[in-house]
Each structure stands twice: as C-alpha cells, then as structure tokens.
PDB file of C-alpha atoms in Angstrom:
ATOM      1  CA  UNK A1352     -33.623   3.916 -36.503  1.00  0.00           C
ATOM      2  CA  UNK A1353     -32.527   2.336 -33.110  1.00  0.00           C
ATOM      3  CA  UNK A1354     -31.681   4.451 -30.232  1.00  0.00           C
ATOM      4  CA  UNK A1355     -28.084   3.141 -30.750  1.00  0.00           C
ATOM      5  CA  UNK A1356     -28.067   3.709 -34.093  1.00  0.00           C
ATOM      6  CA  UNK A1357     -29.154   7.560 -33.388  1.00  0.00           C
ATOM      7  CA  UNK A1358     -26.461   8.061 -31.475  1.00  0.00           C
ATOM      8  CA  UNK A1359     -23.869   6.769 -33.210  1.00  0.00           C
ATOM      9  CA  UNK A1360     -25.275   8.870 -36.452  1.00  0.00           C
ATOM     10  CA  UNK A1361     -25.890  12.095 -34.010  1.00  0.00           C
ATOM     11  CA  UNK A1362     -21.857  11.675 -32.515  1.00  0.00           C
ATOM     12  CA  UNK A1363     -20.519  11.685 -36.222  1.00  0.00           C
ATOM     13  CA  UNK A1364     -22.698  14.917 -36.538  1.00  0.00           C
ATOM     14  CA  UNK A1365     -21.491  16.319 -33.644  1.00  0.00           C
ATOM     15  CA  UNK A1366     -17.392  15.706 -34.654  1.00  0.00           C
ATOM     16  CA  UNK A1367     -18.010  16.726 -37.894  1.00  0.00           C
ATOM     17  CA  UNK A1368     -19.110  20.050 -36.828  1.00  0.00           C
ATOM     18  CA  UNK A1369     -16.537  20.425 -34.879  1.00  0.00           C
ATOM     19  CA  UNK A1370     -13.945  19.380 -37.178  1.00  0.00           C
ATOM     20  CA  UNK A1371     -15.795  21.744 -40.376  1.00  0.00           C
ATOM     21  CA  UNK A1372     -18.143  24.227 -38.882  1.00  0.00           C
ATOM     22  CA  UNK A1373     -16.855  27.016 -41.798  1.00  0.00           C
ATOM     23  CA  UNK A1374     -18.064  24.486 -43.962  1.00  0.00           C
ATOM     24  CA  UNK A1375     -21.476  23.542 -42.680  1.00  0.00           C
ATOM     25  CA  UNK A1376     -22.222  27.362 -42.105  1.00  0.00           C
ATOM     26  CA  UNK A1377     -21.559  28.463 -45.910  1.00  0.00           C
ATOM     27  CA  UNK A1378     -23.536  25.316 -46.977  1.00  0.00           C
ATOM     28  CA  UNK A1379     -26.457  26.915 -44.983  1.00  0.00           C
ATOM     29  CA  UNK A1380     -25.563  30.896 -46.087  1.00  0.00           C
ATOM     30  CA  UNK A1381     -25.756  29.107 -49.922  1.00  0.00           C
ATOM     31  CA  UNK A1382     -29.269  27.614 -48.992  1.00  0.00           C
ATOM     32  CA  UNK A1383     -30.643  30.433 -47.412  1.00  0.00           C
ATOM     33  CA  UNK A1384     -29.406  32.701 -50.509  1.00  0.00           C
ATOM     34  CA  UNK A1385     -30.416  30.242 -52.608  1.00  0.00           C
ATOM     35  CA  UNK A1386     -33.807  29.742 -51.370  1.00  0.00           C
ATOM     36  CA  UNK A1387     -34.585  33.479 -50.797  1.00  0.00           C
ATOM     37  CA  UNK A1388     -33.021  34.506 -54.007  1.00  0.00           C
ATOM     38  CA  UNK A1389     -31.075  37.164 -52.311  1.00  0.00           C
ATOM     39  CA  UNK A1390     -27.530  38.390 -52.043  1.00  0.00           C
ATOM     40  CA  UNK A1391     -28.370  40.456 -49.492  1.00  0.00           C
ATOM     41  CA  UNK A1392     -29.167  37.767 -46.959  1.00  0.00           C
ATOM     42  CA  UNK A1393     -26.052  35.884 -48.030  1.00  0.00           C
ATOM     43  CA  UNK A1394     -24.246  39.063 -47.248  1.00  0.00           C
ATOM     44  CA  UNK A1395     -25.785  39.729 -43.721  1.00  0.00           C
ATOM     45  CA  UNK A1396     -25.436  35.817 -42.991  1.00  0.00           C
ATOM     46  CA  UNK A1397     -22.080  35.888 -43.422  1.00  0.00           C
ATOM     47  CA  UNK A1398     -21.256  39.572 -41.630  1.00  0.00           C
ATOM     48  CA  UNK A1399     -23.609  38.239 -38.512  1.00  0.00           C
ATOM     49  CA  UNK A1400     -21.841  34.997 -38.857  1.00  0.00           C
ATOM     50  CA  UNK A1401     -18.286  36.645 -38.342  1.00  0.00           C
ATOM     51  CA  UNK A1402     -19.708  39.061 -35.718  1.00  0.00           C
ATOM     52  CA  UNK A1403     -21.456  36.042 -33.588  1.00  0.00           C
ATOM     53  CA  UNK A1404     -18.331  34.262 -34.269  1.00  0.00           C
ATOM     54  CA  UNK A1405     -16.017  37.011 -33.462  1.00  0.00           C
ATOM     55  CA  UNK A1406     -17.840  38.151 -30.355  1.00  0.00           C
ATOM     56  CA  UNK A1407     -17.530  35.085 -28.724  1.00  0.00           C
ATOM     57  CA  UNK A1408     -13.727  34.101 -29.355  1.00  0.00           C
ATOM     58  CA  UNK A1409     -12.963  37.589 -28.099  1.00  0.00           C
ATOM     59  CA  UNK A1410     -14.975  36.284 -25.058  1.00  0.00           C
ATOM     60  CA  UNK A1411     -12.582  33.369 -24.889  1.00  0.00           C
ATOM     61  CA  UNK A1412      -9.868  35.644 -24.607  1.00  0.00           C
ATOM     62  CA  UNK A1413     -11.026  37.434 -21.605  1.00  0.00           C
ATOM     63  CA  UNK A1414     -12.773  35.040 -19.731  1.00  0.00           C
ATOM     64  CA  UNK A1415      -9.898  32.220 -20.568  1.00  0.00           C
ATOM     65  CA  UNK A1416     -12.134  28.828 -18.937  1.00  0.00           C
ATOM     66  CA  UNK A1417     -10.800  25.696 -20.069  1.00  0.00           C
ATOM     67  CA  UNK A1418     -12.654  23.098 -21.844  1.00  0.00           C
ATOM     68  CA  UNK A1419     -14.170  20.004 -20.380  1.00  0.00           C
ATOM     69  CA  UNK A1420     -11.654  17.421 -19.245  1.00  0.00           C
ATOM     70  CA  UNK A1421     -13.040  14.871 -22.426  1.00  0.00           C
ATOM     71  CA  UNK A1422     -12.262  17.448 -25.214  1.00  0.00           C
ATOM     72  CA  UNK A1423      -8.448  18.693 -24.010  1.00  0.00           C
ATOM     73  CA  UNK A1424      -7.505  14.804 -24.615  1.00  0.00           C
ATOM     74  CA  UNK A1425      -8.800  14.802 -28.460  1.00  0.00           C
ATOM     75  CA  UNK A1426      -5.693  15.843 -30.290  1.00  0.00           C
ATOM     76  CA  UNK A1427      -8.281  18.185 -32.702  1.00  0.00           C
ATOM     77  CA  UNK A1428      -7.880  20.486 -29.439  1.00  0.00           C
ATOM     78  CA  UNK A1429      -4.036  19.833 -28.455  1.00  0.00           C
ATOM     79  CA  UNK A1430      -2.970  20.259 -32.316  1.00  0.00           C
ATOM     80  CA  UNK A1431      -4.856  23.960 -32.274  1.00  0.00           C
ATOM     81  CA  UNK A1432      -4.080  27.303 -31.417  1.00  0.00           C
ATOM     82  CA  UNK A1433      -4.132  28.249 -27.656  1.00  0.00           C
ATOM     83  CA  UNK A1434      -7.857  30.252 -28.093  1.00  0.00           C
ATOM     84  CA  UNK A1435      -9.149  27.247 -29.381  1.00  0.00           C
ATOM     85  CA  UNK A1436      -8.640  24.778 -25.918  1.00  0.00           C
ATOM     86  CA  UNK A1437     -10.931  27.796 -23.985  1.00  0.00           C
ATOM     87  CA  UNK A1438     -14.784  27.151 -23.439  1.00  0.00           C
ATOM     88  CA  UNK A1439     -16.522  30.049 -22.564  1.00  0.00           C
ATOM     89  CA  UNK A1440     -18.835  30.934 -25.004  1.00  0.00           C
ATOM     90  CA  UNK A1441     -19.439  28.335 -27.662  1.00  0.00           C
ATOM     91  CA  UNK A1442     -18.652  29.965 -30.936  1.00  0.00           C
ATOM     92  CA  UNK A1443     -20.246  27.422 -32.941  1.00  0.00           C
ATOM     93  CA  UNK A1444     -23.880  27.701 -30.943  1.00  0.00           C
ATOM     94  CA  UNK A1445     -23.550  31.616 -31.517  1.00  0.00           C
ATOM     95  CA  UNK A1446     -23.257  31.442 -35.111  1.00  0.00           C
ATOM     96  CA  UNK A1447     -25.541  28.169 -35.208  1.00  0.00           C
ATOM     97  CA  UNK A1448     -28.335  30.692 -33.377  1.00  0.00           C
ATOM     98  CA  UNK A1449     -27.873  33.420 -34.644  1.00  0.00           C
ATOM     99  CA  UNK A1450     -28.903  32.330 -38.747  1.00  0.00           C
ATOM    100  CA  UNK A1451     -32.296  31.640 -37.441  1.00  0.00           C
ATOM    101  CA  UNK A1452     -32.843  34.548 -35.077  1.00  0.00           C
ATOM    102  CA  UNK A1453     -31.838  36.573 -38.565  1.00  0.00           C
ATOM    103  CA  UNK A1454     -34.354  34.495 -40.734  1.00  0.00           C
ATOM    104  CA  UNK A1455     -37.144  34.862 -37.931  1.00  0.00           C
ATOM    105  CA  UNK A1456     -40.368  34.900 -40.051  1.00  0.00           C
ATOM    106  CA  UNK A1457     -39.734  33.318 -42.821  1.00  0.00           C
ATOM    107  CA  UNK A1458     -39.344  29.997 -44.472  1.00  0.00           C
ATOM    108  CA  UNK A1459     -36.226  28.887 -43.314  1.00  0.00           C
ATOM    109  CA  UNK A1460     -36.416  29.789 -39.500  1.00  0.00           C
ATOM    110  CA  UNK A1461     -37.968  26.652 -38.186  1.00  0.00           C
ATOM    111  CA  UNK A1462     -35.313  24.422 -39.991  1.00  0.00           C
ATOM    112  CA  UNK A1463     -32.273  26.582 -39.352  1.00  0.00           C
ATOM    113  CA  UNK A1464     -33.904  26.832 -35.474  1.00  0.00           C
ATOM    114  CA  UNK A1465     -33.787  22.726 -35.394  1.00  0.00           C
ATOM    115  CA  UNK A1466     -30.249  22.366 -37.101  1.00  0.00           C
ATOM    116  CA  UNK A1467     -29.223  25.779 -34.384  1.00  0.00           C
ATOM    117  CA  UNK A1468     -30.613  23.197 -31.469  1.00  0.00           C
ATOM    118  CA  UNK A1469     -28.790  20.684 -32.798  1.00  0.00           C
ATOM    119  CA  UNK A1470     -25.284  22.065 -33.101  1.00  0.00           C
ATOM    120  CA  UNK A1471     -25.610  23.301 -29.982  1.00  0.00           C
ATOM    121  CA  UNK A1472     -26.418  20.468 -27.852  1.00  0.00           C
ATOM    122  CA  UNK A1473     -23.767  18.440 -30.124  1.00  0.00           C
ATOM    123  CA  UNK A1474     -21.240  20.312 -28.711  1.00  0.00           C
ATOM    124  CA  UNK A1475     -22.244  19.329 -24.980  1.00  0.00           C
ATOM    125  CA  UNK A1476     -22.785  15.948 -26.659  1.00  0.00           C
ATOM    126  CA  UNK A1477     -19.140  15.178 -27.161  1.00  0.00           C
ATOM    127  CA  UNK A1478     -17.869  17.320 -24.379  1.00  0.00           C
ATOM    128  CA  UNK A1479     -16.572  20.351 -25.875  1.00  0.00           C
ATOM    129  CA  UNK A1480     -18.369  22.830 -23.814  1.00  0.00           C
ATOM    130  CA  UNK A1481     -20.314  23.300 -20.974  1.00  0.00           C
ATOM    131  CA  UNK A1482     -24.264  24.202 -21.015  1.00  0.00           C
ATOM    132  CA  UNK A1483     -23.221  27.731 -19.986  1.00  0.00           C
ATOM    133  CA  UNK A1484     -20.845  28.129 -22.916  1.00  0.00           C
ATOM    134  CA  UNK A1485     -23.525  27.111 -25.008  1.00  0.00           C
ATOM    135  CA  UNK A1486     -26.776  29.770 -23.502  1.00  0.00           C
ATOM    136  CA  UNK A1487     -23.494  32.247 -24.155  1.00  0.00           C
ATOM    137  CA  UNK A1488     -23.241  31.453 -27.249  1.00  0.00           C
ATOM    138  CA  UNK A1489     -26.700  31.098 -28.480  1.00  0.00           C
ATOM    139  CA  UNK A1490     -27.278  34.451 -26.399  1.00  0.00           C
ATOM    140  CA  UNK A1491     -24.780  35.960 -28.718  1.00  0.00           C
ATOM    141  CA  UNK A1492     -26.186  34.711 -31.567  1.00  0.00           C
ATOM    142  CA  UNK A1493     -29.539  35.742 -31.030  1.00  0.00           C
ATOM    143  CA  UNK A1494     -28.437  39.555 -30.213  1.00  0.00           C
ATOM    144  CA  UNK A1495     -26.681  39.693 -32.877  1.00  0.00           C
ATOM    145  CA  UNK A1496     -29.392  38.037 -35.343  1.00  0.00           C
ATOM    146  CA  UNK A1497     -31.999  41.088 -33.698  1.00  0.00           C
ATOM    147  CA  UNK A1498     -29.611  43.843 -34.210  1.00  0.00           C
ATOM    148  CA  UNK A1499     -28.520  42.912 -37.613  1.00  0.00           C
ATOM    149  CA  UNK A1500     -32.596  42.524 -38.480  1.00  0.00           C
ATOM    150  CA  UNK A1501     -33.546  45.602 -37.034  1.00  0.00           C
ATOM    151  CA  UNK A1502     -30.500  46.990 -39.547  1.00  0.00           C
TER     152      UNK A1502
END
C-alpha cells in the first residue's frame, strides 16, 4: 500500500472511531473474553472501560477547553451534546489505553497496545484533540488499567 493509500485507509479509521467508539471497544471486550475464555476480564474491561471513560468526561467538565478549530466545524461535534465539543482529556485514548495496561502480560497486550497507539494518534490525526488531551487520556487509562489489575 501507497503512502496515499495509507492515509486515506488510516482517516476512515480515525472517523470511524470517532463516529462508533462504543462499538469498536465491545468488539475488543468480546475478543479479549473470547480469547481468554473469561467473564471476568469481560467484566473488568468493561467496569475500567466506564471508569477511564468516565474519569475523563468528568475532566471535560471541569477543565471546559475547546476542541481544535478543524473538529468544531464537523457537524458530528455541532449536532452533540455541549460535553462533547470540550478537549481536555481524550476519552477515547483513555479507554483505548487503558485495555492493554489491564491485559499487561498476556497475549493480547501487544495488539491491544498497537490498536491503543492507534486510536490515539487518530484522534490528533483528524483534529479532534490536542497531544495533551491525548497523554491525559492515555494517563488515565493506564492508572486505571494498574489499579483495576492490582484489584
């Protein structure tokens, strides 16, 4: 694949995960389940998903920093609630961080660490957060990955 064509394959990544990232994160809750044969980990994905995910929109609310410029003129972001238009942290790195921090040390850490990277850069990609909303984020994700493993 082209460089051109990478790109234009990584941008529909990056909008679809903003568009469906409930989505994307139960596929990879399912996988990990599935693959470790445990409802256990399902369970703790999804309570550390929440938690990651509900840390950092409380964030939002008290830190209130708008969005870049680029992602306030997609109507995805005008058509939302208010919470949604702020920046600071990135949700969707926090969550996306946190399933491999969780999985450290086994099977599934190195490719839920790569897909982690990847959401997380895709959403300085296409402009809907800053590179400190994203270290936020994945800062959340990993504390809450360590606390919920040492649980």
């Amino acid at each position: 694949m082209n460089k051109k064509g990478f790109e234009a394959a990584f941008s529909k990544f990056s909008f679809l995960i903003e568009k469906y990232p409930v989505e994307v994160f139960l596929l990879e809750i399912f996988a990990a389940a599935t693959v470790m044969d445990s409802l256990r980990i399902a369970l703790f994905l999804i309570l550390g998903g929440a938690v990651a995910g509900g840390l950092s929109e409380s964030a939002k609310a008290l830190f209130k920093e708008k969005r870049p410029e680029a992602a306030t003129k997609r109507s995805f972001y005008r058509k939302t609630f208010r919470l949604n238009r702020r920046s600071f942290p990135s949700s969707h790195s926090a969550i996306a961080i946190f399933f491999p921090t969780f999985l450290f040390g086994t099977g599934l850490f190195f490719p839920l660490l790569a897909d982690g990277i990847l959401i997380a850069y895709s959403r300085i990609y296409i402009k809907s957060h800053y590179l400190t909303d994203v270290l936020a984020g994945a800062l959340i994700g990993v504390i809450v990955g360590i606390i919920l493993k040492i649980v």
